Short mmCIF file of C-alpha atoms in Angstrom, two decimals:
data_model
loop_
_atom_site.label_atom_id
_atom_site.label_comp_id
_atom_site.label_asym_id
_atom_site.label_seq_id
_atom_site.Cartn_x
_atom_site.Cartn_y
_atom_site.Cartn_z
CA UNK A 17 4.24 -20.90 46.59
CA UNK A 18 5.39 -17.28 46.84
CA UNK A 19 8.08 -17.86 44.19
CA UNK A 20 5.51 -19.38 41.83
CA UNK A 21 3.27 -16.33 42.24
CA UNK A 22 6.23 -14.09 41.49
CA UNK A 23 7.10 -16.05 38.35
CA UNK A 24 3.49 -15.80 37.20
CA UNK A 25 3.47 -12.04 37.70
CA UNK A 26 6.72 -11.69 35.75
CA UNK A 27 5.27 -13.74 32.87
CA UNK A 28 2.19 -11.52 32.69
CA UNK A 29 4.38 -8.41 32.69
CA UNK A 30 6.60 -9.85 29.96
CA UNK A 31 3.69 -10.71 27.69
CA UNK A 32 1.79 -7.45 28.07
CA UNK A 33 2.27 -4.80 25.41
CA UNK A 34 4.63 -1.98 26.30
CA UNK A 35 2.77 1.20 27.26
CA UNK A 36 1.41 2.82 24.11
CA UNK A 37 3.19 5.86 22.77
CA UNK A 38 0.95 8.83 23.48
CA UNK A 39 -0.02 11.71 21.25
CA UNK A 40 0.45 14.15 24.15
CA UNK A 41 3.98 12.94 24.90
CA UNK A 42 6.31 15.96 24.59
CA UNK A 43 9.05 13.69 23.21
CA UNK A 44 8.77 13.24 19.41
CA UNK A 45 9.23 9.94 17.64
CA UNK A 46 12.74 9.57 16.22
CA UNK A 47 13.09 5.80 15.61
CA UNK A 48 10.31 3.77 13.97
CA UNK A 49 10.60 0.12 12.92
CA UNK A 50 8.20 -1.66 10.57
CA UNK A 51 7.75 -4.91 8.69
CA UNK A 52 5.44 -7.79 7.86
CA UNK A 53 5.02 -11.51 7.23
CA UNK A 54 5.93 -13.81 10.09
CA UNK A 55 5.22 -17.55 10.28
CA UNK A 56 4.62 -18.41 13.92
CA UNK A 57 5.90 -21.98 13.39
CA UNK A 58 9.40 -20.90 12.34
CA UNK A 59 12.22 -19.20 14.26
CA UNK A 60 12.14 -15.39 14.14
CA UNK A 61 15.65 -14.20 15.09
CA UNK A 62 15.00 -10.83 13.48
CA UNK A 63 12.74 -9.92 16.42
CA UNK A 64 15.83 -9.78 18.66
CA UNK A 65 17.53 -7.57 16.07
CA UNK A 66 14.58 -5.19 16.03
CA UNK A 67 14.51 -5.02 19.83
CA UNK A 68 18.24 -4.22 19.84
CA UNK A 69 17.58 -1.25 17.52
CA UNK A 70 15.40 0.26 20.29
CA UNK A 71 12.58 1.73 18.19
CA UNK A 72 10.15 4.20 19.76
CA UNK A 73 7.36 2.46 17.85
CA UNK A 74 6.94 -0.75 15.82
CA UNK A 75 4.43 -0.90 12.96
CA UNK A 76 3.19 -4.36 11.94
CA UNK A 77 2.02 -4.14 8.33
CA UNK A 78 0.11 -7.41 8.08
CA UNK A 79 0.51 -11.20 7.97
CA UNK A 80 1.34 -10.92 11.66
CA UNK A 81 0.78 -14.67 11.76
CA UNK A 82 -0.35 -17.25 9.21
CA UNK A 83 -3.69 -18.92 9.85
CA UNK A 84 -4.03 -20.71 6.51
CA UNK A 85 -0.73 -22.47 5.77
CA UNK A 86 -2.05 -25.95 6.60
CA UNK A 87 -4.18 -26.78 3.57
CA UNK A 88 -5.68 -29.77 5.37
CA UNK A 89 -7.00 -27.52 8.13
CA UNK A 90 -10.16 -25.51 7.51
CA UNK A 91 -9.67 -22.00 8.85
CA UNK A 92 -12.25 -21.14 11.51
CA UNK A 93 -12.35 -18.47 14.22
CA UNK A 94 -10.88 -21.04 16.63
CA UNK A 95 -7.96 -21.67 14.26
CA UNK A 96 -7.31 -17.93 13.92
CA UNK A 97 -7.34 -17.61 17.72
CA UNK A 98 -4.95 -20.54 18.12
CA UNK A 99 -2.48 -19.14 15.60
CA UNK A 100 -2.47 -15.75 17.33
CA UNK A 101 -1.84 -17.51 20.63
CA UNK A 102 1.09 -19.36 19.07
CA UNK A 103 2.49 -16.03 17.85
CA UNK A 104 2.08 -14.53 21.31
CA UNK A 105 4.29 -17.30 22.76
CA UNK A 106 7.23 -16.76 20.38
CA UNK A 107 10.10 -15.70 22.71
CA UNK A 108 11.35 -12.94 20.43
CA UNK A 109 7.86 -11.50 20.13
CA UNK A 110 7.41 -11.53 23.90
CA UNK A 111 10.65 -9.59 24.24
CA UNK A 112 9.76 -7.16 21.48
CA UNK A 113 6.23 -6.68 22.75
CA UNK A 114 7.53 -5.60 26.13
CA UNK A 115 10.24 -3.37 24.68
CA UNK A 116 8.26 -0.95 22.50
CA UNK A 117 4.70 0.10 21.61
CA UNK A 118 3.13 -1.47 18.55
CA UNK A 119 0.43 -0.61 16.04
CA UNK A 120 -0.80 -3.09 13.47
CA UNK A 121 -3.10 -3.81 10.59
CA UNK A 122 -3.74 -7.11 8.87
CA UNK A 123 -3.14 -8.65 5.47
CA UNK A 124 -4.63 -11.82 4.01
CA UNK A 125 -3.06 -14.61 6.06
CA UNK A 126 -3.87 -13.17 9.49
CA UNK A 127 -7.26 -12.13 8.05
CA UNK A 128 -7.69 -15.86 7.52
CA UNK A 129 -7.56 -16.62 3.79
CA UNK A 130 -5.04 -16.05 1.02
CA UNK A 131 -5.84 -12.94 -1.05
CA UNK A 132 -9.29 -12.68 0.54
CA UNK A 133 -11.43 -9.55 0.59
CA UNK A 134 -14.96 -8.58 1.61
CA UNK A 135 -16.29 -12.05 0.80
CA UNK A 136 -14.41 -13.78 3.66
CA UNK A 137 -17.04 -15.46 5.83
CA UNK A 138 -15.09 -15.18 9.10
CA UNK A 139 -13.96 -11.56 8.78
CA UNK A 140 -15.90 -10.31 11.81
CA UNK A 141 -14.61 -13.13 13.99
CA UNK A 142 -11.10 -12.50 12.66
CA UNK A 143 -11.45 -8.84 13.63
CA UNK A 144 -12.27 -9.80 17.22
CA UNK A 145 -9.19 -12.04 17.41
CA UNK A 146 -7.06 -9.26 15.90
CA UNK A 147 -8.14 -6.85 18.63
CA UNK A 148 -7.66 -9.46 21.35
CA UNK A 149 -4.13 -10.10 20.11
CA UNK A 150 -3.28 -6.39 20.09
CA UNK A 151 -4.96 -5.84 23.49
CA UNK A 152 -7.39 -3.28 22.13
CA UNK A 153 -9.44 -2.11 25.16
CA UNK A 154 -12.87 -3.70 25.41
CA UNK A 155 -14.60 -0.30 25.25
CA UNK A 156 -12.50 1.01 22.34
CA UNK A 157 -14.71 2.15 19.39
CA UNK A 158 -12.47 0.16 17.05
CA UNK A 159 -14.07 -3.04 18.33
CA UNK A 160 -17.49 -1.84 17.17
CA UNK A 161 -16.47 -0.51 13.74
CA UNK A 162 -16.24 -2.64 10.62
CA UNK A 163 -12.59 -3.10 9.63
CA UNK A 164 -9.35 -2.60 11.57
CA UNK A 165 -8.29 0.78 10.15
CA UNK A 166 -6.89 3.15 12.76
CA UNK A 167 -4.74 6.29 13.10
CA UNK A 168 -2.63 8.00 15.76
CA UNK A 169 -0.65 11.24 15.91
CA UNK A 170 2.50 11.33 18.06
CA UNK A 171 4.69 14.19 19.20
CA UNK A 172 4.40 17.92 19.82
CA UNK A 173 3.37 20.61 17.33
CA UNK A 174 6.07 20.98 14.70
CA UNK A 175 7.30 17.42 15.26
CA UNK A 176 4.14 15.39 14.77
CA UNK A 177 4.15 11.95 13.16
CA UNK A 178 0.78 10.67 12.00
CA UNK A 179 0.42 6.91 11.51
CA UNK A 180 -2.50 5.85 9.33
CA UNK A 181 -3.16 2.09 9.31
CA UNK A 182 -5.37 1.18 6.34
CA UNK A 183 -7.50 -1.96 6.07
CA UNK A 184 -7.17 -3.33 2.51
CA UNK A 185 -9.13 -6.53 3.28
CA UNK A 186 -12.48 -6.06 5.00
CA UNK A 187 -14.16 -4.02 2.23
CA UNK A 188 -12.12 -4.99 -0.83
CA UNK A 189 -14.06 -6.06 -3.92
CA UNK A 190 -13.30 -9.31 -5.80
CA UNK A 191 -10.19 -9.41 -7.96
CA UNK A 192 -10.22 -10.29 -11.66
CA UNK A 193 -7.98 -13.17 -12.77
CA UNK A 194 -6.29 -13.86 -16.07
CA UNK A 195 -5.08 -17.14 -17.59
CA UNK A 196 -2.17 -18.94 -15.93
CA UNK A 197 1.29 -18.24 -17.31
CA UNK A 198 2.35 -21.49 -19.05
CA UNK A 199 5.94 -21.18 -17.79
CA UNK A 200 5.49 -20.03 -14.19
CA UNK A 201 1.93 -21.32 -13.68
CA UNK A 202 1.19 -18.01 -11.95
CA UNK A 203 -2.41 -16.88 -12.30
CA UNK A 204 -2.13 -13.09 -12.65
CA UNK A 205 -4.60 -10.54 -11.37
CA UNK A 206 -6.06 -8.25 -13.99
CA UNK A 207 -7.54 -4.79 -13.40
CA UNK A 208 -11.06 -4.81 -12.00
CA UNK A 209 -12.56 -1.79 -13.75
CA UNK A 210 -16.09 -2.21 -12.39
CA UNK A 211 -17.44 1.20 -11.41
CA UNK A 212 -18.41 -0.04 -7.93
CA UNK A 213 -15.18 -1.92 -7.19
CA UNK A 214 -13.44 -0.66 -4.04
CA UNK A 215 -10.28 -1.19 -2.03
CA UNK A 216 -11.26 0.60 1.18
CA UNK A 217 -15.05 0.93 1.16
CA UNK A 218 -17.06 4.15 1.46
CA UNK A 219 -16.76 4.61 5.22
CA UNK A 220 -13.01 4.07 5.31
CA UNK A 221 -12.51 6.49 2.40
CA UNK A 222 -14.49 9.14 4.30
CA UNK A 223 -12.43 8.45 7.43
CA UNK A 224 -9.16 8.64 5.49
CA UNK A 225 -10.04 12.04 4.07
CA UNK A 226 -10.67 13.34 7.58
CA UNK A 227 -7.35 11.92 8.80
CA UNK A 228 -5.36 13.50 5.98
CA UNK A 229 -6.80 16.90 6.87
CA UNK A 230 -5.43 16.70 10.43
CA UNK A 231 -2.21 18.65 11.04
CA UNK A 232 1.01 16.60 11.05
CA UNK A 233 4.54 17.06 9.77
CA UNK A 234 5.25 13.43 8.77
CA UNK A 235 2.54 10.97 7.71
CA UNK A 236 3.19 7.22 7.55
CA UNK A 237 0.44 5.75 5.38
CA UNK A 238 0.38 1.99 5.96
CA UNK A 239 -1.04 -0.30 3.28
CA UNK A 240 -0.61 -4.06 3.61
CA UNK A 241 -0.14 -4.32 -0.18
CA UNK A 242 1.98 -2.20 -2.51
CA UNK A 243 0.59 1.08 -3.82
CA UNK A 244 3.14 2.53 -6.24
CA UNK A 245 4.58 -0.48 -8.07
CA UNK A 246 2.15 -1.88 -10.62
CA UNK A 247 3.96 -4.36 -12.90
CA UNK A 248 4.00 -7.68 -11.01
CA UNK A 249 1.01 -10.05 -11.38
CA UNK A 250 0.12 -10.30 -7.69
CA UNK A 251 -1.90 -8.18 -5.25
CA UNK A 252 -1.44 -4.42 -5.53
CA UNK A 253 -3.57 -1.27 -5.60
CA UNK A 254 -3.79 -1.25 -9.39
CA UNK A 255 -5.81 -4.48 -9.25
CA UNK A 256 -8.56 -1.86 -8.83
CA UNK A 257 -6.96 0.98 -10.81
CA UNK A 258 -9.51 3.68 -10.10
CA UNK A 259 -8.86 3.24 -6.37
CA UNK A 260 -5.21 4.17 -6.71
CA UNK A 261 -6.26 7.15 -8.83
CA UNK A 262 -8.67 8.05 -6.03
CA UNK A 263 -5.93 7.78 -3.40
CA UNK A 264 -3.59 10.07 -5.33
CA UNK A 265 -6.43 12.53 -5.95
CA UNK A 266 -7.22 12.54 -2.22
CA UNK A 267 -3.59 13.23 -1.28
CA UNK A 268 -3.70 16.17 -3.69
CA UNK A 269 -7.09 17.57 -2.69
CA UNK A 270 -6.40 17.42 1.06
CA UNK A 271 -2.99 19.03 0.64
CA UNK A 272 -1.43 16.22 2.70
CA UNK A 273 2.32 16.72 3.00
CA UNK A 274 5.10 14.57 4.41
CA UNK A 275 3.56 11.29 3.21
CA UNK A 276 5.57 8.07 3.13
CA UNK A 277 3.80 4.83 2.21
CA UNK A 278 4.78 1.66 4.10
CA UNK A 279 3.75 -1.69 2.63
CA UNK A 280 4.40 -5.41 3.04
CA UNK A 281 3.12 -8.69 1.52
CA UNK A 282 5.70 -9.44 -1.18
CA UNK A 283 8.35 -11.47 0.77
CA UNK A 284 11.09 -9.08 -0.28
CA UNK A 285 11.99 -5.45 0.30
CA UNK A 286 11.52 -2.62 -2.20
CA UNK A 287 11.89 1.14 -2.22
CA UNK A 288 9.72 2.62 -4.98
CA UNK A 289 9.13 6.26 -5.82
CA UNK A 290 6.53 8.01 -7.99
CA UNK A 291 7.72 11.51 -8.87
CA UNK A 292 4.69 12.74 -10.81
CA UNK A 293 1.40 11.92 -9.10
CA UNK A 294 1.18 14.19 -6.04
CA UNK A 295 3.55 17.11 -6.57
CA UNK A 296 6.43 15.66 -4.53
CA UNK A 297 8.22 12.28 -4.47
CA UNK A 298 5.82 9.62 -3.19
CA UNK A 299 7.90 6.82 -1.67
CA UNK A 300 6.45 3.35 -1.12
CA UNK A 301 8.77 1.38 1.20
CA UNK A 302 8.02 -2.34 1.23
CA UNK A 303 9.38 -4.54 4.04
CA UNK A 304 8.60 -8.27 3.94
CA UNK A 305 9.15 -10.55 5.66
CA UNK A 306 10.29 -11.01 9.21
CA UNK A 307 10.94 -14.69 8.46
CA UNK A 308 9.11 -15.32 5.18
CA UNK A 309 11.45 -13.79 2.61
CA UNK A 310 13.32 -15.99 0.14
CA UNK A 311 16.60 -17.15 1.69
CA UNK A 312 18.35 -17.50 -1.67
CA UNK A 313 19.22 -15.07 -4.44
CA UNK A 314 16.44 -14.43 -6.91
CA UNK A 315 15.76 -12.08 -9.79
CA UNK A 316 14.01 -8.89 -8.61
CA UNK A 317 10.40 -8.43 -9.64
CA UNK A 318 9.84 -5.99 -12.48
CA UNK A 319 9.35 -2.50 -11.05
CA UNK A 320 10.12 0.63 -13.08
CA UNK A 321 9.53 2.75 -9.96
CA UNK A 322 12.29 0.98 -7.98
CA UNK A 323 14.86 3.21 -6.29
CA UNK A 324 16.49 0.35 -4.36
CA UNK A 325 15.62 -3.12 -3.20
CA UNK A 326 16.47 -6.31 -1.33
CA UNK A 327 15.06 -9.15 -3.47
CA UNK A 328 15.87 -11.89 -0.96
CA UNK A 329 16.59 -12.24 2.75
CA UNK A 330 14.52 -11.55 5.87
CA UNK A 331 14.27 -7.86 6.61
CA UNK A 332 12.64 -5.01 8.48
CA UNK A 333 12.33 -1.30 7.82
CA UNK A 334 13.75 1.42 10.04
CA UNK A 335 12.96 5.15 9.93
CA UNK A 336 14.93 7.80 11.77
CA UNK A 337 13.85 11.43 12.02
CA UNK A 338 16.33 14.15 12.98
CA UNK A 339 14.13 16.96 14.29
CA UNK A 340 17.08 19.18 15.34
CA UNK A 341 17.41 20.87 11.95
CA UNK A 342 15.15 23.63 10.65
CA UNK A 343 14.52 21.22 7.79
CA UNK A 344 14.20 17.80 9.50
CA UNK A 345 15.97 14.89 7.84
CA UNK A 346 14.24 11.53 7.43
CA UNK A 347 16.37 8.43 7.00
CA UNK A 348 14.78 5.23 5.68
CA UNK A 349 16.62 1.92 5.74
CA UNK A 350 15.91 -1.70 4.96
CA UNK A 351 17.87 -3.82 7.45
CA UNK A 352 18.66 -7.50 7.36
CA UNK A 353 18.59 -10.16 10.08
CA UNK A 354 21.96 -8.93 11.40
CA UNK A 355 20.72 -5.35 11.65
CA UNK A 356 22.86 -4.18 8.72
CA UNK A 357 21.39 -1.63 6.30
CA UNK A 358 21.07 -3.15 2.83
CA UNK A 359 19.46 -0.19 1.07
CA UNK A 360 17.60 3.02 1.76
CA UNK A 361 17.58 6.77 1.26
CA UNK A 362 17.58 10.09 3.09
CA UNK A 363 15.19 12.92 2.36
CA UNK A 364 14.61 16.36 3.83
CA UNK A 365 11.08 17.03 5.02
CA UNK A 366 10.91 20.04 2.69
CA UNK A 367 11.21 17.65 -0.27
CA UNK A 368 7.94 16.03 0.82
CA UNK A 369 6.16 19.38 0.80
CA UNK A 370 6.37 20.25 -2.87
CA UNK A 371 3.56 22.20 -4.41
CA UNK A 372 0.75 19.86 -5.28
CA UNK A 373 -0.39 19.85 -8.89
CA UNK A 374 -3.81 21.20 -9.60
CA UNK A 375 -6.52 18.60 -9.43
CA UNK A 376 -7.45 17.29 -12.88
CA UNK A 377 -10.29 19.18 -14.47
CA UNK A 378 -13.61 17.60 -13.64
CA UNK A 379 -15.14 15.81 -16.60
CA UNK A 380 -18.62 16.93 -17.69
CA UNK A 381 -21.51 14.49 -17.47
CA UNK A 382 -21.24 11.78 -20.09
CA UNK A 383 -17.45 12.02 -20.42
CA UNK A 384 -15.73 8.79 -19.39
CA UNK A 385 -12.54 8.01 -17.45
CA UNK A 386 -10.14 5.33 -18.79
CA UNK A 387 -11.48 2.87 -16.22
CA UNK A 388 -14.97 3.23 -17.72
CA UNK A 389 -13.99 2.40 -21.28
CA UNK A 390 -13.67 -1.40 -21.00
CA UNK A 391 -17.46 -1.70 -21.09
CA UNK A 392 -17.81 0.58 -24.13
CA UNK A 393 -16.00 -1.46 -26.80
CA UNK A 394 -17.29 -0.52 -30.25
CA UNK A 395 -19.04 2.63 -29.03
CA UNK A 396 -18.15 6.22 -29.91
CA UNK A 397 -17.55 8.13 -26.69
CA UNK A 398 -15.67 11.01 -25.08
CA UNK A 399 -12.83 10.19 -22.64
CA UNK A 400 -10.87 12.51 -20.35
CA UNK A 401 -7.66 11.84 -18.41
CA UNK A 402 -4.21 13.19 -17.57
CA UNK A 403 -1.55 11.97 -20.02
CA UNK A 404 1.24 10.13 -18.17
CA UNK A 405 3.43 9.21 -21.15
CA UNK A 406 3.60 9.50 -24.93
CA UNK A 407 4.97 6.94 -27.41
CA UNK A 408 5.11 6.17 -31.11
CA UNK A 409 7.20 7.43 -34.03
CA UNK A 410 4.49 8.11 -36.61
CA UNK A 411 1.20 7.70 -34.77
CA UNK A 412 1.33 9.24 -31.28
CA UNK A 413 0.01 7.21 -28.35
CA UNK A 414 -1.19 9.31 -25.41
CA UNK A 415 -1.13 6.94 -22.44
CA UNK A 416 -3.05 7.02 -19.17
CA UNK A 417 -0.23 5.06 -17.50
CA UNK A 418 3.46 5.81 -17.19
CA UNK A 419 4.16 2.30 -18.47
CA UNK A 420 2.33 1.83 -21.78
CA UNK A 421 2.65 -1.95 -21.34
CA UNK A 422 0.62 -1.93 -18.11
CA UNK A 423 -2.56 -4.00 -18.31
CA UNK A 424 -4.71 -1.05 -17.29
CA UNK A 425 -3.14 1.44 -19.70
CA UNK A 426 -5.58 3.30 -21.95
CA UNK A 427 -4.25 5.06 -25.05
CA UNK A 428 -5.61 7.77 -27.28
CA UNK A 429 -4.10 7.29 -30.74
CA UNK A 430 -3.31 10.43 -32.73
CA UNK A 431 -2.64 9.13 -36.27
CA UNK A 432 -0.06 10.77 -38.50
CA UNK A 433 -2.79 11.96 -40.88
CA UNK A 434 -4.49 13.85 -38.04
CA UNK A 435 -1.29 15.56 -36.84
CA UNK A 436 -2.32 18.78 -38.55
CA UNK A 437 -3.54 22.18 -37.37
CA UNK A 438 -2.90 22.46 -33.61
CA UNK A 439 -1.21 19.02 -33.62
CA UNK A 440 1.22 19.69 -36.50
CA UNK A 441 4.26 19.77 -34.21
CA UNK A 442 2.82 17.82 -31.29
CA UNK A 443 5.09 15.65 -29.16
CA UNK A 444 5.55 14.47 -25.56
CA UNK A 445 6.00 18.01 -24.23
CA UNK A 446 2.63 18.93 -25.74
CA UNK A 447 0.71 16.33 -23.76
CA UNK A 448 2.52 14.83 -20.73
CA UNK A 449 0.94 16.09 -17.51
CA UNK A 450 -1.94 17.70 -19.42
CA UNK A 451 -5.62 16.78 -19.21
CA UNK A 452 -6.96 15.76 -22.60
CA UNK A 453 -10.49 15.07 -23.84
CA UNK A 454 -10.80 12.78 -26.86
CA UNK A 455 -13.73 11.68 -29.02
CA UNK A 456 -13.71 8.42 -30.97
CA UNK A 457 -14.57 4.73 -31.08
CA UNK A 458 -13.33 2.45 -28.28
CA UNK A 459 -11.35 -0.51 -29.62
CA UNK A 460 -9.11 -3.32 -28.33
CA UNK A 461 -5.65 -3.40 -29.90
CA UNK A 462 -3.40 -6.40 -30.64
CA UNK A 463 -2.00 -6.29 -27.10
CA UNK A 464 -5.52 -6.58 -25.64
CA UNK A 465 -5.32 -3.01 -24.34
CA UNK A 466 -8.19 -0.57 -24.78
CA UNK A 467 -7.66 2.47 -26.99
CA UNK A 468 -9.43 5.26 -28.86
CA UNK A 469 -8.27 6.53 -32.24
CA UNK A 470 -8.87 10.17 -33.22
CA UNK A 471 -10.61 10.54 -36.61
CA UNK A 472 -9.85 14.25 -37.13
CA UNK A 473 -8.01 17.06 -35.37
CA UNK A 474 -11.22 18.33 -33.73
CA UNK A 475 -11.60 15.03 -31.88
CA UNK A 476 -8.84 15.98 -29.42
CA UNK A 477 -8.48 18.93 -27.07
CA UNK A 478 -6.31 19.90 -24.12
CA UNK A 479 -8.58 20.84 -21.23
CA UNK A 480 -7.67 23.95 -19.29
CA UNK A 481 -7.31 23.21 -15.56
#
């Protein structure tokens, strides 16, 4: 009997989470693992590999189990609970759970429904099961709030790492769909440009602003879906384009430095970087999945922001921070099932502290943003935005998006006949990075993109910041 009691005690100890890393711990974080997408019904050997890497903290970016893979089974709160319990019994997870502290957010499959947002009928029940799985204390305020967003700051002054876990599910507005691709049968998501459409919801946006104003040297901003890359047809922040614009504006206005975005979802690994939006390189490091990535070679998804990638093979992300230098060095790697680094980069912390660009000039009342124009087809309006790229050999196309082919790109057309007066020698250097205000009729071009053509040289001006 005594031996049975002892075995029971050991099992409880093995399945309890490791003590949480504390913000008041004088030892800074130096080794952080992260990743996403694990099917509880399949082997997960990569968990042993992660444990062997001895991270100080593990960040679970979503799809921490799959509740909705069985199409014959209706997902209910009981099903979500059962799937979490299955995940909790995976030997590698038990080992990993006892070895290092964890923080997590959810994505769609552990939320309970593929690509679901605010409309999901069981989201409150799913939130309870999420907190039970992560052993959130019963009196923790997170159990009473709507959504699973959460943040922590670790380490002493001068060596602080802030982890911000976003919830891109609970409040997210419906997504717009296009026609299925006849070759791939993929139904792409199109930009939802509705003025009220949201990714995070009002309360979470307010909370995020407060978090970004807190002092920290390194900030890991966790989004279950990709932020920077915007060319594939699946879930991403530019499904609601004004929300990504809002995120970048918030990073600028709060003066947040040291930001690295961590994302999951895509069943491959990607390292993307935007060099123009926030005044320093904004990296989005995607790690997916723990056991859900394609096992065979495949063509990488289109991504003009890609620095490096791992288009197939199970993977996890690993961050190291060398605090010993006056200018700390951050190493970011994507590692495979064997623990080998397949791609990554190193960056000095000073590189992530570049001077932020001035916030775009505020548009006067009645002046539209590109996201507002889709509902104004045929009307003569004024539009204001920051030019991201310029194209055309005769007519100049002033684009709101770096990629003029992007579905949500809006273009102001400056015809050759109007390139007179102040625009006589205009070119990319004249406009890129500048805020313009244009007057003209909103039209849809042959590529189904929205544009405005300038009728005379007075219909375009560069707005002083």
